[in-house]
Amino acid sequence: MIETGDKVEKFALVTGGSRGIGRAICIRLAEDGYRVIINYVSNDREAEITLEGVRAAGSDGELLKFDVADAGACEAAVEGWKASHPGQHISVLVNNAGIRRDNLLLWMQPEEWHKVLSTNLDSFYNLTRLLIKDMFSSRWGRIVNVASLSGLKGLPGQTNYSAAKAGLIGATKALAQELARKKITVNAVAPGFIHSDMTEDLKVDELKKMVPAGRFGEPSEVAELVAFLASDRAAYITGEVININGGLYS
Ligand code: NAP
């Protein structure tokens, strides 16, 4: 957070902000007055649409294209951002970028395992460690990790994804204890089935019968929870994993 005259500017970095849940989080944080740094890896047009949404919500933002699975790319992006924003820092980090590469373990190729682990879990390490020093100095920060039902329950066909999200949950609980005294909270959200590009190949009509709420969730519903965890109202919640799954699993 910085003071410009009497105006306080707060920066939030959302990984995977170009589409789906990430886009909804960007727009929701913009409604709360954050300037939103929208990360994505390839989809320029979709990222522009998110930026338009952020501006329509009354704030402003910027695009920061890099691969969260690539430690060097994360470092270059964060250092570049800092160099172009002297005296400012990122006080909210939402580790949301993620991919699926489903397969039965018997058939799973090394690339499917490693790509899912690096994008969903290494990304947490690559980025979070670069931002916590500034949160430390300002004695305020929020880290929200987007995990999954799959990381809690384990889902067949997703040993790679379940392992990555379970790892993210463990890291959330450990880091929360490292940072709590500095007024930095670290939490995870664990969505069930949410409408997005990631779930467009699923058989919605069959799967929604398994959900007590009788439907898939919306990205905006996850964004509402993330915005709460990023706010001052959630100052005493840390190391938690909050399910958002229509009653599917708890
Ligand atoms: P999505 O619609 O497929 O969007 C994925 C986002 O991640 C896109 O913005 C994509 O950028 C970005 N991304 C992918 N790989 C990246 C990389 N290497 N570096 C930077 N950005 C990258 O997915 P979603 O459904 O919104 O999922 C968001 C998060 O929620 C993920 O972590 C996912 O595992 C989790 N989740 C989703 C569901 C669900 O039902 N949808 C359920 C549980 C958990 P590009 O546009 O540039 O490709």
Short mmCIF file of C-alpha atoms and ligand atoms in Angstrom, two decimals:
data_model
loop_
_atom_site.label_atom_id
_atom_site.label_comp_id
_atom_site.label_asym_id
_atom_site.label_seq_id
_atom_site.Cartn_x
_atom_site.Cartn_y
_atom_site.Cartn_z
CA MET A 1 0.00 0.00 0.00
CA ILE A 2 1.26 3.50 -0.70
CA GLU A 3 0.08 6.98 0.11
CA THR A 4 -0.20 9.35 -2.85
CA GLY A 5 -1.37 12.57 -1.24
CA ASP A 6 -4.40 11.42 0.67
CA LYS A 7 -5.05 8.51 -1.72
CA VAL A 8 -4.05 5.00 -0.66
CA GLU A 9 -3.17 2.69 -3.53
CA LYS A 10 -3.36 -1.04 -2.96
CA PHE A 11 -2.04 -3.53 -5.48
CA ALA A 12 -3.27 -7.09 -5.91
CA LEU A 13 -1.64 -9.65 -8.20
CA VAL A 14 -3.96 -12.36 -9.50
CA THR A 15 -2.34 -15.21 -11.41
CA GLY A 16 -4.42 -16.72 -14.19
CA GLY A 17 -6.53 -13.57 -14.29
CA SER A 18 -7.41 -13.70 -17.97
CA ARG A 19 -10.31 -16.12 -17.70
CA GLY A 20 -12.74 -17.96 -15.45
CA ILE A 21 -12.32 -17.73 -11.69
CA GLY A 22 -9.26 -15.50 -12.00
CA ARG A 23 -11.13 -12.92 -14.07
CA ALA A 24 -13.97 -12.81 -11.55
CA ILE A 25 -11.44 -12.32 -8.72
CA CYS A 26 -9.76 -9.45 -10.59
CA ILE A 27 -13.07 -7.67 -11.07
CA ARG A 28 -14.21 -8.27 -7.50
CA LEU A 29 -10.94 -6.96 -6.05
CA ALA A 30 -11.25 -3.92 -8.33
CA GLU A 31 -14.67 -3.27 -6.77
CA ASP A 32 -12.88 -3.21 -3.40
CA GLY A 33 -10.54 -0.52 -4.70
CA TYR A 34 -7.51 -2.64 -5.56
CA ARG A 35 -5.37 -1.87 -8.55
CA VAL A 36 -5.19 -5.26 -10.15
CA ILE A 37 -2.16 -6.83 -11.80
CA ILE A 38 -3.58 -9.43 -14.17
CA ASN A 39 -1.24 -12.32 -14.87
CA TYR A 40 -1.81 -14.84 -17.66
CA VAL A 41 0.36 -16.94 -19.95
CA SER A 42 -0.98 -16.81 -23.51
CA ASN A 43 -4.45 -15.42 -24.00
CA ASP A 44 -3.91 -11.70 -24.73
CA ARG A 45 -7.45 -10.96 -25.88
CA GLU A 46 -9.07 -12.56 -22.82
CA ALA A 47 -6.66 -10.69 -20.53
CA GLU A 48 -7.69 -7.42 -22.21
CA ILE A 49 -11.33 -8.26 -21.51
CA THR A 50 -10.49 -8.74 -17.82
CA LEU A 51 -8.72 -5.38 -17.78
CA GLU A 52 -11.82 -3.77 -19.30
CA GLY A 53 -13.86 -5.40 -16.52
CA VAL A 54 -11.49 -4.06 -13.86
CA ARG A 55 -11.85 -0.54 -15.28
CA ALA A 56 -15.61 -0.88 -15.52
CA ALA A 57 -15.57 -1.79 -11.81
CA GLY A 58 -14.13 1.64 -11.08
CA SER A 59 -10.46 0.80 -10.56
CA ASP A 60 -7.50 0.29 -12.85
CA GLY A 61 -5.10 -2.50 -13.62
CA GLU A 62 -2.32 -3.75 -15.82
CA LEU A 63 -1.41 -6.94 -17.65
CA LEU A 64 1.63 -8.96 -16.60
CA LYS A 65 2.16 -11.89 -18.95
CA PHE A 66 4.44 -14.64 -17.67
CA ASP A 67 4.49 -18.38 -17.00
CA VAL A 68 3.99 -19.01 -13.28
CA ALA A 69 5.63 -22.43 -13.68
CA ASP A 70 8.91 -20.78 -14.72
CA ALA A 71 10.85 -19.47 -11.71
CA GLY A 72 13.05 -17.21 -13.85
CA ALA A 73 10.04 -15.71 -15.59
CA CYS A 74 8.36 -15.01 -12.24
CA GLU A 75 11.47 -13.29 -10.93
CA ALA A 76 11.89 -11.19 -14.07
CA ALA A 77 8.23 -10.16 -14.02
CA VAL A 78 8.22 -9.16 -10.35
CA GLU A 79 11.53 -7.31 -10.61
CA GLY A 80 10.32 -5.54 -13.74
CA TRP A 81 7.09 -4.52 -12.03
CA LYS A 82 8.96 -3.19 -9.00
CA ALA A 83 11.35 -1.21 -11.19
CA SER A 84 8.43 0.46 -12.93
CA HIS A 85 6.55 1.13 -9.67
CA PRO A 86 9.17 2.60 -7.33
CA GLY A 87 8.11 2.78 -3.69
CA GLN A 88 5.08 0.59 -4.27
CA HIS A 89 4.42 -3.03 -3.49
CA ILE A 90 1.91 -5.81 -3.93
CA SER A 91 -0.07 -6.45 -0.76
CA VAL A 92 -2.46 -9.14 -2.03
CA LEU A 93 -1.38 -12.23 -3.96
CA VAL A 94 -3.95 -14.65 -5.32
CA ASN A 95 -2.28 -17.83 -6.58
CA ASN A 96 -5.06 -18.87 -8.94
CA ALA A 97 -3.42 -20.01 -12.20
CA GLY A 98 -3.92 -23.70 -12.75
CA ILE A 99 -4.34 -26.43 -15.32
CA ARG A 100 -5.66 -29.97 -15.52
CA ARG A 101 -4.15 -32.83 -17.53
CA ASP A 102 -6.34 -35.74 -16.43
CA ASN A 103 -5.31 -39.34 -16.99
CA LEU A 104 -5.26 -42.58 -15.04
CA LEU A 105 -1.90 -42.95 -13.31
CA LEU A 106 -1.24 -46.11 -15.29
CA TRP A 107 -1.21 -44.10 -18.50
CA MET A 108 0.03 -40.78 -17.18
CA GLN A 109 2.98 -39.38 -19.12
CA PRO A 110 5.84 -37.59 -17.32
CA GLU A 111 4.89 -34.37 -19.09
CA GLU A 112 1.32 -34.59 -17.69
CA TRP A 113 2.60 -35.10 -14.17
CA HIS A 114 5.31 -32.42 -14.22
CA LYS A 115 3.31 -29.76 -16.06
CA VAL A 116 0.44 -29.99 -13.59
CA LEU A 117 2.76 -29.98 -10.57
CA SER A 118 4.80 -27.05 -11.84
CA THR A 119 1.82 -24.91 -12.85
CA ASN A 120 -0.35 -25.57 -9.80
CA LEU A 121 2.27 -26.00 -7.04
CA ASP A 122 5.76 -24.79 -8.04
CA SER A 123 4.05 -21.54 -9.01
CA PHE A 124 3.20 -20.97 -5.35
CA TYR A 125 6.89 -21.17 -4.44
CA ASN A 126 8.06 -19.23 -7.49
CA LEU A 127 5.91 -16.21 -6.79
CA THR A 128 5.02 -16.12 -3.11
CA ARG A 129 8.61 -16.01 -1.84
CA LEU A 130 9.25 -12.96 -4.05
CA LEU A 131 6.39 -10.95 -2.56
CA ILE A 132 6.41 -11.73 1.15
CA LYS A 133 9.43 -9.56 1.94
CA ASP A 134 7.47 -6.40 1.07
CA MET A 135 4.44 -7.66 2.99
CA PHE A 136 6.80 -8.24 5.95
CA SER A 137 8.11 -4.67 5.78
CA SER A 138 4.63 -3.15 5.63
CA ARG A 139 3.30 -5.59 8.24
CA TRP A 140 0.22 -6.37 6.20
CA GLY A 141 -0.48 -8.90 3.49
CA ARG A 142 -2.95 -11.38 2.10
CA ILE A 143 -2.14 -14.58 0.26
CA VAL A 144 -5.04 -16.63 -1.09
CA ASN A 145 -4.33 -19.92 -2.84
CA VAL A 146 -6.91 -21.45 -5.13
CA ALA A 147 -6.82 -25.16 -4.34
CA SER A 148 -9.59 -27.64 -5.16
CA LEU A 149 -11.93 -30.28 -3.85
CA SER A 150 -9.56 -32.62 -5.70
CA GLY A 151 -6.74 -31.72 -3.30
CA LEU A 152 -8.84 -32.61 -0.26
CA LYS A 153 -10.77 -35.65 -1.40
CA GLY A 154 -8.58 -36.92 -4.23
CA LEU A 155 -10.33 -37.60 -7.53
CA PRO A 156 -9.65 -40.58 -9.80
CA GLY A 157 -7.96 -39.58 -13.03
CA GLN A 158 -6.37 -36.63 -11.28
CA THR A 159 -3.45 -38.01 -9.26
CA ASN A 160 -1.30 -35.20 -10.64
CA TYR A 161 -3.84 -32.45 -9.97
CA SER A 162 -4.88 -33.87 -6.57
CA ALA A 163 -1.22 -34.09 -5.51
CA ALA A 164 -0.55 -30.52 -6.61
CA LYS A 165 -3.60 -29.08 -4.86
CA ALA A 166 -2.97 -31.14 -1.70
CA GLY A 167 0.57 -29.79 -1.72
CA LEU A 168 -0.77 -26.26 -2.05
CA ILE A 169 -3.01 -26.85 0.97
CA GLY A 170 -0.05 -28.08 3.05
CA ALA A 171 2.01 -25.08 2.01
CA THR A 172 -0.87 -22.77 2.93
CA LYS A 173 -1.05 -24.16 6.47
CA ALA A 174 2.72 -24.03 6.98
CA LEU A 175 3.25 -20.53 5.60
CA ALA A 176 0.31 -19.17 7.60
CA GLN A 177 2.18 -20.04 10.79
CA GLU A 178 5.39 -18.45 9.51
CA LEU A 179 3.70 -15.13 8.74
CA ALA A 180 0.87 -14.70 11.24
CA ARG A 181 2.77 -12.39 13.58
CA LYS A 182 3.44 -10.00 10.73
CA LYS A 183 -0.30 -9.58 10.07
CA ILE A 184 -0.03 -11.54 6.85
CA THR A 185 -2.71 -14.16 6.38
CA VAL A 186 -2.43 -17.20 4.13
CA ASN A 187 -5.56 -19.13 3.23
CA ALA A 188 -6.82 -21.48 0.56
CA VAL A 189 -10.19 -21.84 -1.11
CA ALA A 190 -11.22 -25.25 -2.40
CA PRO A 191 -13.83 -24.97 -5.15
CA GLY A 192 -15.90 -27.91 -6.32
CA PHE A 193 -17.38 -27.72 -9.82
CA ILE A 194 -17.35 -24.15 -11.13
CA HIS A 195 -18.41 -23.04 -14.63
CA SER A 196 -15.28 -22.08 -16.58
CA ASP A 197 -13.20 -23.15 -19.57
CA MET A 198 -11.54 -25.71 -17.28
CA THR A 199 -14.81 -27.56 -16.77
CA GLU A 200 -16.35 -27.10 -20.23
CA ASP A 201 -15.41 -30.66 -21.25
CA LEU A 202 -17.26 -32.17 -18.26
CA LYS A 203 -20.74 -33.68 -18.43
CA VAL A 204 -22.50 -30.96 -16.47
CA ASP A 205 -25.96 -32.53 -16.46
CA GLU A 206 -24.64 -35.77 -14.95
CA LEU A 207 -22.22 -34.20 -12.49
CA LYS A 208 -24.59 -31.59 -11.11
CA LYS A 209 -26.83 -34.42 -9.84
CA MET A 210 -24.00 -35.25 -7.38
CA VAL A 211 -24.00 -31.69 -6.00
CA PRO A 212 -26.48 -31.11 -3.15
CA ALA A 213 -27.04 -27.56 -4.41
CA GLY A 214 -28.01 -29.10 -7.78
CA ARG A 215 -25.77 -26.90 -9.91
CA PHE A 216 -22.21 -25.87 -10.70
CA GLY A 217 -20.92 -22.75 -8.98
CA GLU A 218 -20.13 -19.47 -10.69
CA PRO A 219 -16.70 -17.81 -10.77
CA SER A 220 -18.23 -14.74 -9.11
CA GLU A 221 -19.18 -16.87 -6.09
CA VAL A 222 -15.56 -17.97 -5.61
CA ALA A 223 -14.43 -14.38 -6.14
CA GLU A 224 -16.68 -13.22 -3.32
CA LEU A 225 -14.96 -15.60 -0.90
CA VAL A 226 -11.49 -14.62 -2.09
CA ALA A 227 -12.33 -10.93 -1.68
CA PHE A 228 -13.46 -11.57 1.87
CA LEU A 229 -10.23 -13.41 2.71
CA ALA A 230 -8.26 -10.54 1.15
CA SER A 231 -10.04 -7.95 3.27
CA ASP A 232 -9.41 -6.58 6.75
CA ARG A 233 -12.58 -8.34 7.86
CA ALA A 234 -10.73 -11.67 7.64
CA ALA A 235 -7.72 -10.57 9.72
CA TYR A 236 -8.06 -13.43 12.24
CA ILE A 237 -8.53 -16.20 9.66
CA THR A 238 -5.29 -17.82 8.59
CA GLY A 239 -4.11 -21.29 7.59
CA GLU A 240 -7.66 -22.22 6.62
CA VAL A 241 -8.99 -24.11 3.64
CA ILE A 242 -12.52 -23.00 2.83
CA ASN A 243 -14.69 -25.27 0.74
CA ILE A 244 -16.96 -23.70 -1.86
CA ASN A 245 -18.68 -26.61 -3.51
CA GLY A 246 -22.47 -26.49 -3.09
CA GLY A 247 -22.33 -29.11 -0.34
CA LEU A 248 -20.50 -31.71 -2.41
CA TYR A 249 -17.82 -32.44 0.18
CA SER A 250 -16.67 -31.04 3.49
P1 NAP B 1 -9.45 -21.59 -16.62
O1 NAP B 1 -10.75 -20.98 -16.98
O2 NAP B 1 -8.91 -22.71 -17.44
O3 NAP B 1 -8.35 -20.41 -16.54
C1 NAP B 1 -7.04 -20.74 -16.23
C2 NAP B 1 -6.25 -19.45 -16.06
O4 NAP B 1 -4.91 -19.80 -15.67
C3 NAP B 1 -6.13 -18.65 -17.34
O5 NAP B 1 -6.15 -17.29 -17.00
C4 NAP B 1 -4.76 -19.06 -17.87
O6 NAP B 1 -4.15 -18.08 -18.69
C5 NAP B 1 -4.00 -19.19 -16.57
N1 NAP B 1 -2.80 -20.02 -16.67
C6 NAP B 1 -2.73 -21.34 -17.00
N2 NAP B 1 -1.44 -21.73 -16.99
C7 NAP B 1 -0.70 -20.64 -16.64
C8 NAP B 1 0.69 -20.42 -16.47
N3 NAP B 1 1.58 -21.39 -16.65
N4 NAP B 1 1.11 -19.18 -16.10
C9 NAP B 1 0.20 -18.18 -15.92
N5 NAP B 1 -1.13 -18.33 -16.07
C10 NAP B 1 -1.56 -19.55 -16.44
O7 NAP B 1 -9.47 -22.17 -15.13
P2 NAP B 1 -10.46 -21.84 -13.88
O8 NAP B 1 -11.53 -22.85 -13.88
O9 NAP B 1 -10.78 -20.40 -13.84
O10 NAP B 1 -9.47 -22.23 -12.69
C11 NAP B 1 -8.82 -21.27 -11.87
C12 NAP B 1 -8.23 -21.99 -10.68
O11 NAP B 1 -9.29 -22.63 -9.96
C13 NAP B 1 -7.23 -23.10 -11.03
O12 NAP B 1 -6.19 -23.13 -10.09
C14 NAP B 1 -8.06 -24.36 -10.90
O13 NAP B 1 -7.25 -25.48 -10.63
C15 NAP B 1 -8.97 -23.99 -9.75
N6 NAP B 1 -10.21 -24.76 -9.68
C16 NAP B 1 -11.13 -24.69 -10.67
C17 NAP B 1 -12.31 -25.42 -10.56
C18 NAP B 1 -13.40 -25.39 -11.59
O14 NAP B 1 -14.37 -26.16 -11.46
N7 NAP B 1 -13.32 -24.54 -12.61
C19 NAP B 1 -12.51 -26.24 -9.44
C20 NAP B 1 -11.53 -26.30 -8.45
C21 NAP B 1 -10.39 -25.54 -8.58
P3 NAP B 1 -4.39 -18.05 -20.31
O15 NAP B 1 -5.76 -17.49 -20.52
O16 NAP B 1 -3.31 -17.15 -20.83
O17 NAP B 1 -4.27 -19.47 -20.78
#
